[in-house]
XYZ file of C-alpha atoms in Angstrom:
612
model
C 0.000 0.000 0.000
C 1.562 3.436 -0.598
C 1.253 5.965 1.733
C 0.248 9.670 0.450
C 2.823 12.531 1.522
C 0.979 15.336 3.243
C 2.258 19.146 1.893
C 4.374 20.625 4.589
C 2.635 23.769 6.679
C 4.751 26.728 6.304
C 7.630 28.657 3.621
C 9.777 26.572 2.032
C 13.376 28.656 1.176
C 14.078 29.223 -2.421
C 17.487 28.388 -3.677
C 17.248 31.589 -6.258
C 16.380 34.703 -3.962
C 19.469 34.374 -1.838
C 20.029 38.053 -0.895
C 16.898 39.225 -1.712
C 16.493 41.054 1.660
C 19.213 43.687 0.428
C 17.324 44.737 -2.349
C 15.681 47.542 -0.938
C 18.312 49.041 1.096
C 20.425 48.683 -2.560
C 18.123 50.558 -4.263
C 17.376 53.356 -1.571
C 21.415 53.999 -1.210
C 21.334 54.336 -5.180
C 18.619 56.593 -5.007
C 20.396 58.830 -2.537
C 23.419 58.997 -4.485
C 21.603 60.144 -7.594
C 19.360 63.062 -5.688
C 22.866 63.810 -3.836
C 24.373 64.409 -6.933
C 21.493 66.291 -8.777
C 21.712 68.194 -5.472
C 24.870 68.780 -6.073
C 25.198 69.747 -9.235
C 22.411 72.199 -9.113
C 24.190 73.606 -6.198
C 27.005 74.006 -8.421
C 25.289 75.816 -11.056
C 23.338 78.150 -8.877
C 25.113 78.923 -6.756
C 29.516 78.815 -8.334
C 28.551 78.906 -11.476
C 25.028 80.922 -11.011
C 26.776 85.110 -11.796
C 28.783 83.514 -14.846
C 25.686 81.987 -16.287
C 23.861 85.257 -15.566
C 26.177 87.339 -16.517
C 26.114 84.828 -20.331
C 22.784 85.519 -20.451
C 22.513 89.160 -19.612
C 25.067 89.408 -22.613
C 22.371 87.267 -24.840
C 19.801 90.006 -24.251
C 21.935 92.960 -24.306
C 23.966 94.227 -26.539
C 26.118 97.531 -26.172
C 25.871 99.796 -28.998
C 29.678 101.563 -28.983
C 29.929 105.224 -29.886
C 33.198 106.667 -31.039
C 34.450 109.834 -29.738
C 34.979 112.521 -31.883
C 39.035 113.144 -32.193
C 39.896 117.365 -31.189
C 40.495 119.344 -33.715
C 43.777 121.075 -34.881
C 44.077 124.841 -35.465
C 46.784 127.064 -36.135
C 48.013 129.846 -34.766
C 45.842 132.031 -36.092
C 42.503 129.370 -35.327
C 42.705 128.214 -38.876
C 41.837 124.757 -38.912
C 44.402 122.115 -40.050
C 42.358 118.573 -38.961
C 38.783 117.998 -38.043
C 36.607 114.821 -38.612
C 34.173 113.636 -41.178
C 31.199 111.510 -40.807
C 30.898 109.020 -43.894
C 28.789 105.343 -43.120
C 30.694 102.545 -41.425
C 29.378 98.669 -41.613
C 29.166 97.175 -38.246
C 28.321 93.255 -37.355
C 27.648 91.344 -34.263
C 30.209 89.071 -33.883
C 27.410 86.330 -33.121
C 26.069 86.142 -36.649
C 29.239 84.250 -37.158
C 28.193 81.872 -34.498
C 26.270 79.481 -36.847
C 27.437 78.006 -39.818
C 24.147 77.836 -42.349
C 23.401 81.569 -41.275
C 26.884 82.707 -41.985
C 26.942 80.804 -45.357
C 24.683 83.666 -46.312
C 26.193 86.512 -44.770
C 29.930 86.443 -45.471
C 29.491 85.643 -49.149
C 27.053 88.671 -49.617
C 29.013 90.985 -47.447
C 32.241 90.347 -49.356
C 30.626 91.122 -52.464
C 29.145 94.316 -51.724
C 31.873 95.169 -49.568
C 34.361 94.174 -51.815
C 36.714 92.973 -48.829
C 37.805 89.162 -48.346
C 35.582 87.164 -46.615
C 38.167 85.823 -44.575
C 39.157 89.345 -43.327
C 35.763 89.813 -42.433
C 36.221 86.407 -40.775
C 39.375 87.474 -38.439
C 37.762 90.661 -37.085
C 34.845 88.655 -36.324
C 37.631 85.849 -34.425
C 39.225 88.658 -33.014
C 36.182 89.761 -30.956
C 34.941 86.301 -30.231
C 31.507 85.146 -30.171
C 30.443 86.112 -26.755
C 31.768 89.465 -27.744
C 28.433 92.006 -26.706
C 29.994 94.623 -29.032
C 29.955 95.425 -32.867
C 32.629 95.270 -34.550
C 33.327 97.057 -37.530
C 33.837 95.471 -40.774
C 33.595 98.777 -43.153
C 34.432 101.836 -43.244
C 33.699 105.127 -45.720
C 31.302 103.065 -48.070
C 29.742 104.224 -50.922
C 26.361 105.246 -51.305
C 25.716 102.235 -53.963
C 27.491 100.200 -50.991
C 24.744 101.426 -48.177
C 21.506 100.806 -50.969
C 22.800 97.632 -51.623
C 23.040 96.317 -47.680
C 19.637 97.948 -47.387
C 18.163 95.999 -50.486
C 19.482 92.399 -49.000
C 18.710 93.746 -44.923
C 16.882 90.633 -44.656
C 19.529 88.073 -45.510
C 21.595 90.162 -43.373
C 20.946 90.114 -39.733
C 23.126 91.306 -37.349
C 24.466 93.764 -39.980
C 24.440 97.373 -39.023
C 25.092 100.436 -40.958
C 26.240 103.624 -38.744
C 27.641 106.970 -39.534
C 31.495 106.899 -38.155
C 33.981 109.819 -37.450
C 37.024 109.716 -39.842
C 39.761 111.855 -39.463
C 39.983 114.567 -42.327
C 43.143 116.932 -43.287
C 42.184 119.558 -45.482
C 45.704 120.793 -46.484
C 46.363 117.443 -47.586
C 50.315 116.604 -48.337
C 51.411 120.498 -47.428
C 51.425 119.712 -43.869
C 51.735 116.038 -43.595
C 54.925 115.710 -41.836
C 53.457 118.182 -39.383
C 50.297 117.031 -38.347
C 51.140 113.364 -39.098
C 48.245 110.423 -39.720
C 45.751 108.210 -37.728
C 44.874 104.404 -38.958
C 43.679 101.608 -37.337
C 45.548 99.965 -34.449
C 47.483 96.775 -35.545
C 47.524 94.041 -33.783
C 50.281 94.700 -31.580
C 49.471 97.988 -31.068
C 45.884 96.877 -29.855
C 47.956 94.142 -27.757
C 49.956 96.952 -26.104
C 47.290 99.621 -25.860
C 44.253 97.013 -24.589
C 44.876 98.442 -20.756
C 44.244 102.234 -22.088
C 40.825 101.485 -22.999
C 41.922 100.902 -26.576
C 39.328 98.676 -28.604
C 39.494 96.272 -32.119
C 38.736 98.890 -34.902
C 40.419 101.759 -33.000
C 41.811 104.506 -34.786
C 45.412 106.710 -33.511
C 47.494 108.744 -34.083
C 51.078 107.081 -36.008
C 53.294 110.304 -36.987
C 53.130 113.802 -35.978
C 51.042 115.827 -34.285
C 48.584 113.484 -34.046
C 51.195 110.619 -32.271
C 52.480 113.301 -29.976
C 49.178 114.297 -28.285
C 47.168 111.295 -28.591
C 46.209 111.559 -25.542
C 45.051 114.967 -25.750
C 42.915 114.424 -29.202
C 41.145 110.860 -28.485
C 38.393 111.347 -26.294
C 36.550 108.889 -24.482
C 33.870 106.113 -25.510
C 30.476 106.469 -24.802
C 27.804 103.742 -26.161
C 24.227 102.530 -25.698
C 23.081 99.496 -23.877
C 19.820 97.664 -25.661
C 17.480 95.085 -24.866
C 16.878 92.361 -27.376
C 14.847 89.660 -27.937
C 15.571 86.106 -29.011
C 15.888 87.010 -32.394
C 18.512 90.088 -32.274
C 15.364 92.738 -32.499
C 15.919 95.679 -30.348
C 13.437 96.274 -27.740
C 14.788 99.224 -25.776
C 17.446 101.538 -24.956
C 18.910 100.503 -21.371
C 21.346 103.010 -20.823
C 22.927 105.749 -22.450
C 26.655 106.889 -22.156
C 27.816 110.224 -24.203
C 30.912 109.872 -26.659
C 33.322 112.595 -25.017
C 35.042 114.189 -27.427
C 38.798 115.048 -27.328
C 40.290 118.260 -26.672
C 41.119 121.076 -29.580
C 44.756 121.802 -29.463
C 46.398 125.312 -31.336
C 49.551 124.711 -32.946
C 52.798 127.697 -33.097
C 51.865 126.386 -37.240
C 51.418 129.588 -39.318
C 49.133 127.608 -42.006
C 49.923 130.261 -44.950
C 53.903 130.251 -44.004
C 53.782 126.699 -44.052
C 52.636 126.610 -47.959
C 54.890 129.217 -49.198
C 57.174 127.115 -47.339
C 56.262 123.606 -48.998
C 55.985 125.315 -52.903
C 59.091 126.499 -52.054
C 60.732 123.740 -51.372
C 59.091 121.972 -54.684
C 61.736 120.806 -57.216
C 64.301 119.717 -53.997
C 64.097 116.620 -51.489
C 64.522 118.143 -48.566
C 62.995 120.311 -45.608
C 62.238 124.205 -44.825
C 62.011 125.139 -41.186
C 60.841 128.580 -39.828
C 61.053 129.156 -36.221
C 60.542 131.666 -33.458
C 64.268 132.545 -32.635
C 62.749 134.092 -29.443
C 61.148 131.230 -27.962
C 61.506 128.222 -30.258
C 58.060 127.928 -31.551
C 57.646 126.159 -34.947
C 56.268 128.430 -37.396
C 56.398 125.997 -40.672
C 58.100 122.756 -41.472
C 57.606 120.340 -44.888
C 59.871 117.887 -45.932
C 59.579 117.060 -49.361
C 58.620 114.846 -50.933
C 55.268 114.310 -48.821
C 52.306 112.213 -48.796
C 48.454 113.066 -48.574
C 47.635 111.820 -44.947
C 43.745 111.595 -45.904
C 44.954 108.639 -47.534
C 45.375 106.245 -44.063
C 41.521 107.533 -43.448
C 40.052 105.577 -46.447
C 39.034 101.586 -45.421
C 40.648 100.770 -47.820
C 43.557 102.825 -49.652
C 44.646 101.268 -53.245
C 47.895 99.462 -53.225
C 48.717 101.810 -55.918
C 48.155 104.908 -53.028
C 50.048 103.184 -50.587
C 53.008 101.921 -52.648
C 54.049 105.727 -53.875
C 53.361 106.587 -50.107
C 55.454 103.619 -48.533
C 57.987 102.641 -51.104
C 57.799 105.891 -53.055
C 61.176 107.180 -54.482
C 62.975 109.335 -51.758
C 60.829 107.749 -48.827
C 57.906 110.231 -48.919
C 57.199 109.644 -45.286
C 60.864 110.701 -44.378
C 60.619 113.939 -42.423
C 64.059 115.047 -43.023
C 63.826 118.095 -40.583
C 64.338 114.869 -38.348
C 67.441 113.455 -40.092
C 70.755 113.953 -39.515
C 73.160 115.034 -41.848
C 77.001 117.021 -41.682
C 75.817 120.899 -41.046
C 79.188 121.852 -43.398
C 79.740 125.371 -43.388
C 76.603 126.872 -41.309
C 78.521 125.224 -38.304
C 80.921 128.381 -38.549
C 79.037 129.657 -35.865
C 80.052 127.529 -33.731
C 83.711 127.119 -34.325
C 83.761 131.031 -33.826
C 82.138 130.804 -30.169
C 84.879 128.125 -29.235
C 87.422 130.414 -30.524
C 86.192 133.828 -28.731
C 85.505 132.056 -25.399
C 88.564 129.898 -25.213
C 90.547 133.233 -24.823
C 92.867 131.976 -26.906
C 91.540 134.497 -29.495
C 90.502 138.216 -29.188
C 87.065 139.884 -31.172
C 90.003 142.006 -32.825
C 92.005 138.891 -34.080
C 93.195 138.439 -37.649
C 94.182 135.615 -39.473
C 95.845 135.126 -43.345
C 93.730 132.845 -45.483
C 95.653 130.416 -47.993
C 94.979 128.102 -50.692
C 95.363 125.191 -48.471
C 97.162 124.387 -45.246
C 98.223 121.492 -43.661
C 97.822 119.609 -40.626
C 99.435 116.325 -39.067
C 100.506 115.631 -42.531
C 97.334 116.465 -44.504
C 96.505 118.846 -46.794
C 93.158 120.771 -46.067
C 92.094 122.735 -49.032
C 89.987 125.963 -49.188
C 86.992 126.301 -50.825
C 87.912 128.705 -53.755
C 92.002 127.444 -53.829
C 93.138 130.422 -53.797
C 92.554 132.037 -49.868
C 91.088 135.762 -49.107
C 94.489 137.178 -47.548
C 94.160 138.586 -43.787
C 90.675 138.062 -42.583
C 89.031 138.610 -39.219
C 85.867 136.905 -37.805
C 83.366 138.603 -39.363
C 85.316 138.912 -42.725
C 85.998 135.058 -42.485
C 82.311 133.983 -41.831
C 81.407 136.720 -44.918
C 83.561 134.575 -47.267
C 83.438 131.623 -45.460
C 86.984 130.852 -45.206
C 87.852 127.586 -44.974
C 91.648 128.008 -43.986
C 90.761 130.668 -41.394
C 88.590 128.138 -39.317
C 91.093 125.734 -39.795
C 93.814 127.601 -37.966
C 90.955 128.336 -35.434
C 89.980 124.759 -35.087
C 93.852 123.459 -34.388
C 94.442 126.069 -31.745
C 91.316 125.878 -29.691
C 91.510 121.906 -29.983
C 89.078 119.388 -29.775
C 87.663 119.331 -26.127
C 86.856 122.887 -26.650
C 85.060 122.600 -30.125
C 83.168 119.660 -28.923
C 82.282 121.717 -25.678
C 80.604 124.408 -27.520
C 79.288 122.016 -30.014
C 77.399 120.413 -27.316
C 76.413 124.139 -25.363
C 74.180 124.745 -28.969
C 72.664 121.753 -28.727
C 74.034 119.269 -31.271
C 74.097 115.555 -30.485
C 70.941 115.641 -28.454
C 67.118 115.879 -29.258
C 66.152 119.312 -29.299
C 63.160 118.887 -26.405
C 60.277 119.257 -29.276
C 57.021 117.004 -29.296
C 58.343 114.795 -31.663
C 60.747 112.809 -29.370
C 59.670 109.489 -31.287
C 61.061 110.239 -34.437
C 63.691 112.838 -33.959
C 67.408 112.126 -34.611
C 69.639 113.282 -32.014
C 72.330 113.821 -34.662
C 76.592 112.996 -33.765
C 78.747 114.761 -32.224
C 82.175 112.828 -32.685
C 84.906 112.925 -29.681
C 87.513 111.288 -28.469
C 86.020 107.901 -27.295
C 83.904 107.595 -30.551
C 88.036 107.907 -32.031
C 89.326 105.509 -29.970
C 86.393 102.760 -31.046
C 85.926 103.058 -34.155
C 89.865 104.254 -35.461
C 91.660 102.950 -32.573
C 93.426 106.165 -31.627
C 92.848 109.459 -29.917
C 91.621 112.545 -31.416
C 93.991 114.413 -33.822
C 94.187 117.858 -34.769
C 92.716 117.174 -38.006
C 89.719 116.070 -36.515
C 89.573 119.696 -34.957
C 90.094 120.908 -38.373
C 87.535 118.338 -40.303
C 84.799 119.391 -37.329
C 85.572 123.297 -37.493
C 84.006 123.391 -41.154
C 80.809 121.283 -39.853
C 83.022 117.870 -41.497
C 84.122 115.053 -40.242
C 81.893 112.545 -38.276
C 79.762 115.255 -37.286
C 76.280 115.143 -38.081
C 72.939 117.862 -37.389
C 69.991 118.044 -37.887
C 67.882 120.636 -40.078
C 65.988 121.429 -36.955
C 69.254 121.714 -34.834
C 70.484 123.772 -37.138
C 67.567 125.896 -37.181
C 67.845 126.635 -33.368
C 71.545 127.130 -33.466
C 70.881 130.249 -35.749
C 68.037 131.246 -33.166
C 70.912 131.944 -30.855
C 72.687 134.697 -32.222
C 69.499 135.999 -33.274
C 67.665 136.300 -30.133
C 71.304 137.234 -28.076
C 72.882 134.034 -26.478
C 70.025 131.784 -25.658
C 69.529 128.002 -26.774
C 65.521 127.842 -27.490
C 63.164 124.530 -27.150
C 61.386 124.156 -30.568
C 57.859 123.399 -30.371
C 54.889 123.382 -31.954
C 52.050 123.693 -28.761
C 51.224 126.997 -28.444
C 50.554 128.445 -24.600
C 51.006 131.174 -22.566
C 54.157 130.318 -20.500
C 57.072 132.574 -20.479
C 59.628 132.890 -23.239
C 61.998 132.729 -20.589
C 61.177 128.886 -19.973
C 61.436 128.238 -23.418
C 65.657 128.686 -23.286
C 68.520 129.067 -21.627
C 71.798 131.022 -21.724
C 74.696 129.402 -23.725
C 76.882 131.518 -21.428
C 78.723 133.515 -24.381
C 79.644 136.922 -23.853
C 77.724 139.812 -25.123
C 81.158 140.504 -27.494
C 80.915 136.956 -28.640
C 77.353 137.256 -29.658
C 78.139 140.604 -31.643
C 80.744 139.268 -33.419
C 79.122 136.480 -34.845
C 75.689 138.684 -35.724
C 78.440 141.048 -37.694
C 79.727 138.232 -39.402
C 76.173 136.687 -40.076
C 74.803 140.175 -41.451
C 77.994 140.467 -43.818
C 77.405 137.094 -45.058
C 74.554 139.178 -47.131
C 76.261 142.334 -47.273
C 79.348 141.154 -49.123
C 79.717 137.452 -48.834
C 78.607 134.613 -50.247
C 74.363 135.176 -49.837
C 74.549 138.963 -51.535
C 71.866 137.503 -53.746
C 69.609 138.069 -50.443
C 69.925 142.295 -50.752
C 66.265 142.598 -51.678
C 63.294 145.103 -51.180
C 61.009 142.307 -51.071
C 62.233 141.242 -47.731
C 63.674 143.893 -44.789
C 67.976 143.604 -44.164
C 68.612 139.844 -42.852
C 71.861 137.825 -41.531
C 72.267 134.345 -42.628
C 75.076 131.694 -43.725
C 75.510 129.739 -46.787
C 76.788 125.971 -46.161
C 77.736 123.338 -49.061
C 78.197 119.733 -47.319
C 80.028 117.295 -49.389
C 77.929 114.125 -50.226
C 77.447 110.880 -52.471
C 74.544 109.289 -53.268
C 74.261 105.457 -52.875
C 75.914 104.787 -56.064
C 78.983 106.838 -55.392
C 77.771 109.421 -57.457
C 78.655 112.965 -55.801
C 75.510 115.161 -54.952
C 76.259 117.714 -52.215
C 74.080 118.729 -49.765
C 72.873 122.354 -49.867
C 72.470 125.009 -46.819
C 71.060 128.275 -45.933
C 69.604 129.808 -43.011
C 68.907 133.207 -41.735
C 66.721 135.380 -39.153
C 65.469 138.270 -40.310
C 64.873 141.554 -39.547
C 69.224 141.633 -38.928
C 68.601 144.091 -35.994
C 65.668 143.101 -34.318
C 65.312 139.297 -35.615
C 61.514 137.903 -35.393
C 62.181 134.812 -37.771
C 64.521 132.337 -38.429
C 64.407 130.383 -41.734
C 66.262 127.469 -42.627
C 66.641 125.286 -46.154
C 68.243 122.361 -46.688
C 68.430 120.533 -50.044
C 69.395 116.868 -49.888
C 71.779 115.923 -53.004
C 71.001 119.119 -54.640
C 74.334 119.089 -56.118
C 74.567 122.603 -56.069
C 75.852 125.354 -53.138
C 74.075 126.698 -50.437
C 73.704 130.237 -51.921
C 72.596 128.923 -55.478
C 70.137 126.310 -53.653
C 68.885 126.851 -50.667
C 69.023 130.603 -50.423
C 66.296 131.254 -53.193
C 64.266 129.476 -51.247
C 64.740 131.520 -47.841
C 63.786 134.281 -49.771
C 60.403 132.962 -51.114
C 59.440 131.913 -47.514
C 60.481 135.153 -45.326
C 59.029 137.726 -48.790
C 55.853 135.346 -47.896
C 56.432 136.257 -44.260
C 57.036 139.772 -44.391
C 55.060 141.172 -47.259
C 51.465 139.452 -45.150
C 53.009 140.642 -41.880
C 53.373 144.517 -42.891
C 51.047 144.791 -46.421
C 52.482 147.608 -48.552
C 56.439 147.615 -46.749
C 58.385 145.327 -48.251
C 56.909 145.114 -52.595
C 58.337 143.360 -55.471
C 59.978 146.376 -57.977
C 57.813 147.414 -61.025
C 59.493 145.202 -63.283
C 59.517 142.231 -60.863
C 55.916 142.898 -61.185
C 55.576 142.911 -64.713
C 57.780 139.638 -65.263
C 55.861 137.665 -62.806
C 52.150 138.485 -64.729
């Protein structure tokens, strides 16, 4: 018989849910980890992260409208105005349009078509700024009216394109007062590197030359702007905040505008410069250097290369100022070599000296000018006829600590103080270390000799020059040449260059007798009042060892109560100083005088006649 099993009462344990019990506590740790680190993370974003993410999206709804300050103007003495600004239509972008890649497929292409700049220039301003950028950025400048119908025609393809009137620097006298008032253009990239902690943006103009270089500061201004509300589609919804543009600050110049052009079609024909300067407190009445450049050029967007070729690589170096430039002073330096004579004491104001056809010196042979010497001469007679041979003699005695003495006292080898530190050559003034370097030796007297003619190693500039004439003119004193005018003393503008009163009047008789019966007696004119002035011929060769001298001439004028000094210089003229440069003294101070007292100084009837 079999015997039936009962079921048992109760759970039996299941082989496959070992561990089961730990499910739940599994799952609820799990749980907690995740909600910790949601927790965590939004803690993160609010609250580390929360200003940066508001800050992104205050940025995302507003957008700051820049405004660019309006650069001072430039007047002239007189209040004549010499650089002011413009207003043409600039084409700005936000640099977000460049953000996606279908959108941008539509705008570059158009852009650079109308523009007619490079897409990929458009590109790297837009790189520049980055996308998170909440500024425009200009992409145009100075377009065309065809240029702002077209943009307006195609608006709707073009979003985030903006078209806003700019200010653009203007010069209205052009190339005649270029190396003057100098040129603005856009930053460069290393300029904007350098000048980022000034407040300096991408697309900012300043100055590069000149006047505009030296008082930057001065002319710029400061940024103002709008701040406007968007909404998600770039449309502006309202005006948050306004900032005014501050314009920069007007500035007069010493500049007489008028002066300056007879100055710069005198100087026509020549490469070269024409200086005329207060002899009584330095200011800078004129200056061109020719040849020039038109500085409205660096203003366009985008100047031909033809423009800027002739303006960068032209023949002669266009943007040269050769006030600036250092060359040997030749004979004009006579008035120096006579100072170091008289205040040596080893000569007397009554001291005369034979002339010869050549002399010699540590066995060389130093020629004069005309081969033939002028017999006895004194000081004024040998800076009439410019006697070589006479300065010579005067050059070996006083030797060469006390020619290079003096040389320094009228300030040659060092900047003259002006504005235009940056690009101003403090010239050479050769002495017995220079000697020892470059020769190996000391300094010989015919070094003394070489340097008493303005030879040698010694090298001025046109400027220098300039105020070296101002001394004897205005009775001993070394001026500053500038070209700010103010209201400060004429005393603080020089300084004594401790001569004696005898030493001062010996070299004005010798100046004034330079027209009477030396070498400038071309100058005796009724067109101009009685002047004193020096003739200087500097020997030269032009790159191809082709000689070309240098020509000289300056002068103050009137001779007994001086109010202007002129200078000319002629670079490879070829010819002398009085053949050269003095003509064109003469059409600058007749330009001068004849404005400054109407009906005094008038060209003879014949003159007249000849000129109509």
């Amino acid at each position: 018989m079999t015997l039936l099993q009962l079921p048992r009462i109760g759970k039996e344990k299941d082989a496959r849910t070992v561990g089961k019990g730990y499910q739940s506590i599994f799952l609820i740790v799990l749980t907690l980890l995740l909600t910790s680190g949601i927790l965590g993370r939004l803690a993160y974003l609010q609250i580390v992260k929360g200003e940066s993410f508001k800050k992104r999206a205050q940025d995302n709804r507003i957008r700051l409208i820049l405004r660019q300050p309006e650069r001072g103007n430039i007047y002239d003495a007189n209040g004549k105005l010499l650089a002011t600004t413009r207003y043409p239509h600039s084409v700005y972008l936000w640099p977000m349009a460049h953000e996606k890649e279908e959108t941008w497929n539509t705008i570059g292409p158009r852009l650079s078509q109308i523009l007619g700049i490079p897409q990929k220039e458009i590109e790297d301003k837009l790189k520049e700024a980055g996308p998170n950028s909440s500024s425009l950025v200009r992409i145009a400048r100075d377009i065309s009216l065809a240029q702002i119908t077209a943009l307006k025609e195609y608006e709707t393809e073009l979003p985030g394109v903006e078209i806003n009137r700019e200010a653009v620097r203007y010069y209205p006298h052009g190339a005649e007062l270029a190396h003057v008032i100098g040129y603005t253009r856009e930053l460069t990239a290393e300029q904007l590197a350098e000048k980022k902690k000034d407040g300096y943006r991408l697309g900012d103009v300043i100055g590069q030359m000149g006047v505009e270089k030296a008082f930057e500061t001065t002319l710029r201004g400061e940024w103002g702007g709008q701040q406007v509300e968007v909404d998600g589609k770039g449309r502006p919804l309202r005006t948050l905040g306004v900032k005014q543009a501050k314009p920069g600050q007007d500035i007069k110049l010493t500049i007489d505008i008028d002066l300056q052009k007879a100055a710069y079609k005198a100087l026509q024909g020549q490469t070269g410069t024409i200086i005329a300067l207060n002899p009584n407190n330095g200011g800078i009445l004129a200056m061109v250097s020719n040849p020039a450049f038109d500085p409205n050029v660096f203003s366009k967007q985008n100047p031909s290369p033809k423009e800027l070729q002739a303006i960068l690589l032209g023949k002669n170096h266009p943007m040269l100022n050769r006030a600036f430039r250092a060359y040997p002073p030749a004979s004009t330096f006579k008035v120096v070599t006579i100072a170091a004579g008289l205040e040596s004491g080893k000569f007397s104001p009554s001291t005369v000296l034979q002339t010869y056809g050549s002399l010699s010196f540590g066995g060389h042979r130093f020629n004069e000018w005309n081969h033939a010497g002028f017999g006895p001469l004194g000081f004024p007679g040998a800076l009439a006829m410019s006697s070589d041979t006479f300065f010579y003699q005067v050059g070996a005695r006083v030797g060469g600590k006390n020619l290079i003495k003096w040389t320094r006292k009228f300030g040659f080898g060092v900047q003259t103080g002006s504005e235009f530190s940056f690009s101003e050559s403090k010239g050479f003034v050769p002495d017995n270390d220079y000697q020892r370097k470059l020769w190996k030796r000391d300094w010989t007297v015919g070094d003394s000799v070489n340097m008493s003619i303005g030879q040698g190693a010694l090298l001025t500039t046109p400027l220098q020059v300039a105020r070296m004439f101002a001394v004897p003119a205005n009775g001993g004193y070394l001026v500053k040449p500038h070209v700010l005018k103010d209201n400060e003393e004429k005393k603080k503008w020089r300084e004594s260059v401790g001569m004696k009163p005898k030493t001062v009047e010996i070299i004005r008789k010798g100046l004034r007798q330079v027209i009477t019966d030396g070498t400038a007696k071309s100058m005796n004119s009724p067109t101009i009042p009685p002047l004193a002035g020096k003739t200087g011929t500097a020997e030269a060769w032009r790159s191809n060892r082709v000689k070309a001298n240098h020509a000289w001439f300056g002068a103050y004028a009137p001779a007994d109560k001086p109010e202007v000094v002129i200078l000319a210089f002629a670079e490879h003229s070829g010819g002398g100083g009085g053949a050269v440069a003095a003509p064109m003294v003469k059409k600058v101070l007749e330009d001068y005088f004849q404005r400054k007292y109407p009906g005094k100084y008038q060209k003879p009837e014949a003159e007249e006649k000849k000129a109509q």
